[in-house]
Short mmCIF file of C-alpha atoms in Angstrom, two decimals:
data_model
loop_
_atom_site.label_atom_id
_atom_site.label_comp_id
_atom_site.label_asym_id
_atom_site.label_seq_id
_atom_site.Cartn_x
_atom_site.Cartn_y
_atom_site.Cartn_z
CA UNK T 377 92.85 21.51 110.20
CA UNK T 378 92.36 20.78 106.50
CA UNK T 379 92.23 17.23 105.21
CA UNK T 380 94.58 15.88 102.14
CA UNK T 381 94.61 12.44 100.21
CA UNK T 382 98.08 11.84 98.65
CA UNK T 383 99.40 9.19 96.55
CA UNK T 384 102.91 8.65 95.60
CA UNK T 385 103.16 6.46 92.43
CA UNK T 386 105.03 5.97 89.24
CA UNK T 387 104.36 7.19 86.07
CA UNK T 388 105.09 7.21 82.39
CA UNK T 389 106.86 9.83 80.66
CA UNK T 390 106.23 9.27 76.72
CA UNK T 391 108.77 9.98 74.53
CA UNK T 392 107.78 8.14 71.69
CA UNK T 393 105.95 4.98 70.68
CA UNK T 394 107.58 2.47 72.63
CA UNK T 395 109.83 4.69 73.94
CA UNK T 396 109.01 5.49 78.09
CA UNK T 397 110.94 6.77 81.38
CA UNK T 398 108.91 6.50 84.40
CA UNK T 399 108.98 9.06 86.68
CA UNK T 400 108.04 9.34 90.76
CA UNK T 401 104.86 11.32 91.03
CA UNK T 402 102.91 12.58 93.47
CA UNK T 403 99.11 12.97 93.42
CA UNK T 404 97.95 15.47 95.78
CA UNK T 405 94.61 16.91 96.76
CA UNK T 406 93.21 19.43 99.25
CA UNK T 407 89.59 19.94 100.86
CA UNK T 408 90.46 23.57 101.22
CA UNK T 409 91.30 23.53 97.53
CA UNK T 410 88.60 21.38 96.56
CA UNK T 411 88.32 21.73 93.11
CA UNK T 412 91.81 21.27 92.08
CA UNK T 413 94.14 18.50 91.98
CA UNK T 414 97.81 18.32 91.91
CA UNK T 415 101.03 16.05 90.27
CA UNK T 416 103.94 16.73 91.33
CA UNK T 417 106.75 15.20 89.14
CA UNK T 418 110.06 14.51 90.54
CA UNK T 419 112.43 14.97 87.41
CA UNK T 420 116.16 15.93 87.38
CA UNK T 421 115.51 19.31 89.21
CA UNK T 422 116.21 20.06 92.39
CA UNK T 423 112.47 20.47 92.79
CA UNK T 424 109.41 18.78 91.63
CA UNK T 425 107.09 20.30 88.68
CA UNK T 426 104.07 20.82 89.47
CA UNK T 427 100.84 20.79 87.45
CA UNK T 428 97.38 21.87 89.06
CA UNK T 429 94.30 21.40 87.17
CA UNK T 430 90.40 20.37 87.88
CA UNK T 431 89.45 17.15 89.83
CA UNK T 432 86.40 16.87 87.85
CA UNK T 433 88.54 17.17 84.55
CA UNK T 434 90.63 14.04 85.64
CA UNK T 435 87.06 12.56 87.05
CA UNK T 436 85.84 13.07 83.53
CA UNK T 437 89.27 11.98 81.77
CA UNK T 438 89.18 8.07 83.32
CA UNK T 439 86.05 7.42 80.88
CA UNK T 440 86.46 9.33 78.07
CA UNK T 441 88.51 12.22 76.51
CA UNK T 442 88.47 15.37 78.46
CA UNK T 443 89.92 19.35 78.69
CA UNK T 444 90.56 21.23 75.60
CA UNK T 445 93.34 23.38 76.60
CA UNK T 446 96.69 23.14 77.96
CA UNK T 447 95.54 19.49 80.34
CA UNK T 448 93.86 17.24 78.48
CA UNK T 449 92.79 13.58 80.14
CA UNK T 450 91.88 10.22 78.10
CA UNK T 451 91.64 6.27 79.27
CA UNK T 452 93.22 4.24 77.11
CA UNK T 453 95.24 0.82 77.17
CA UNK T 454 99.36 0.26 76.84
CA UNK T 455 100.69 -2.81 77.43
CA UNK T 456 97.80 -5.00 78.17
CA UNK T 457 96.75 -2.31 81.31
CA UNK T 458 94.11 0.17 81.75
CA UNK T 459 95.92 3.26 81.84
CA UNK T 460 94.60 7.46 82.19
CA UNK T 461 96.81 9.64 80.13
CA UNK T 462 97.38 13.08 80.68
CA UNK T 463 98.42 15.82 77.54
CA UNK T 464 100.24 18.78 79.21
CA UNK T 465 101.37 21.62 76.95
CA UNK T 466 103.06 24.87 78.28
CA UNK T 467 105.35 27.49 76.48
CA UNK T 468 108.30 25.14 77.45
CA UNK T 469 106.87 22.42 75.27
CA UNK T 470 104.46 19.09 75.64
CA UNK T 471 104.66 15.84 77.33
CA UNK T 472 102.52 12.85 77.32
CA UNK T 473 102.06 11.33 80.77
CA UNK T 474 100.31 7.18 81.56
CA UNK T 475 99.47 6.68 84.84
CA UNK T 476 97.47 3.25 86.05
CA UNK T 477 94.17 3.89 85.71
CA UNK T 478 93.25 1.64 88.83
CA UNK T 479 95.58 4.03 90.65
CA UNK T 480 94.74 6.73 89.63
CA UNK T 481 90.86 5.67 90.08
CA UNK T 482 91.70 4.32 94.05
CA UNK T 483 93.10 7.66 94.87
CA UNK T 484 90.29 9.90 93.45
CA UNK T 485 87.95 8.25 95.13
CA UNK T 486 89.35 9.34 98.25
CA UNK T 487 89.21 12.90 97.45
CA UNK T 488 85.73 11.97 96.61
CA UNK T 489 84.65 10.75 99.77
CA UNK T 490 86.62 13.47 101.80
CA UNK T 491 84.76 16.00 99.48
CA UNK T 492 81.93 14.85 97.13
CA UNK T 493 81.29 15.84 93.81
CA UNK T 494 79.18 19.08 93.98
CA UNK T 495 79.89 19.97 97.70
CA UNK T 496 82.69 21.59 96.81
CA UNK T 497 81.48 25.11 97.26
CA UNK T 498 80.85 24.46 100.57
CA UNK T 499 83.99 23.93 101.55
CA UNK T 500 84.87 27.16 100.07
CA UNK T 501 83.61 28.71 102.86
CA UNK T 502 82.37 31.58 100.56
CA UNK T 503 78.87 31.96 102.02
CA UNK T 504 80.23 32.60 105.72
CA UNK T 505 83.31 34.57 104.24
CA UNK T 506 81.01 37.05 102.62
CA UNK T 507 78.64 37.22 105.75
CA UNK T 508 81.95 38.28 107.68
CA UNK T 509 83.03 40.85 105.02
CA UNK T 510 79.15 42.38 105.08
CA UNK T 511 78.66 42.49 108.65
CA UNK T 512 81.99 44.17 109.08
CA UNK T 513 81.05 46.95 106.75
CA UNK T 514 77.85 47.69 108.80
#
């Protein structure tokens, strides 16, 4: 049985400066997975979109700019509130996402505690898979 930490929560969808849509999301994160993280967004389409990136990337991203590529993660403030925002870009375009940092911060330390920082490679199971795959060949 493999463990998850989910958190449903709303979002903002930045369309311009003082310009926003929220939009449901769903954080979602898996020990057998354990160094990726997942929103789900629940837009017009029948089904959600889906962004995976690294846990330590959003870790790093709710104290100070993070990710250089197509996720990018940065605290800042908007209206008065802490809040995390995430840059996505993809072939299809760019959007500019503000979650609540406090959030945000509740539901990572979940994953944290179900799978600490660093220990993440031994939930891989990639020592033990590799001991299988040798003693097989023998």
């Amino acid at each position: 049985m493999y463990s998850v930490v989910e958190r449903d929560l709303e979002i903002d969808l930045v369309l311009s400066p003082g310009h926003r849509v929220p939009v449901p999301a769903r954080l979602h994160y898996r020990a057998e997975d354990p160094y990726a993280v997942r929103i789900s967004f629940h837009v017009t389409s029948d089904e959600p979109v889906n962004w995976t990136f690294g846990r330590e990337l959003l870790t790093e991203g709710l104290r100070r700019a993070s990710g250089t590529g197509d996720v990018r993660v940065w605290p800042a403030r908007s209206g008065g509130r802490s809040v995390v925002c995430v840059g996505l870009t993809s072939p299809d375009g760019e959007a500019l996402l503000q979650a609540p940092a406090e959030e945000v911060a509740g539901w990572l330390a979940g994953t944290l505690r179900l799978v600490p920082l660093g220990a993440e490679r031994e939930r891989l199971g990639l020592d033990e898979g590799l001991r299988e795959l040798l003693a097989q060949g023998a």
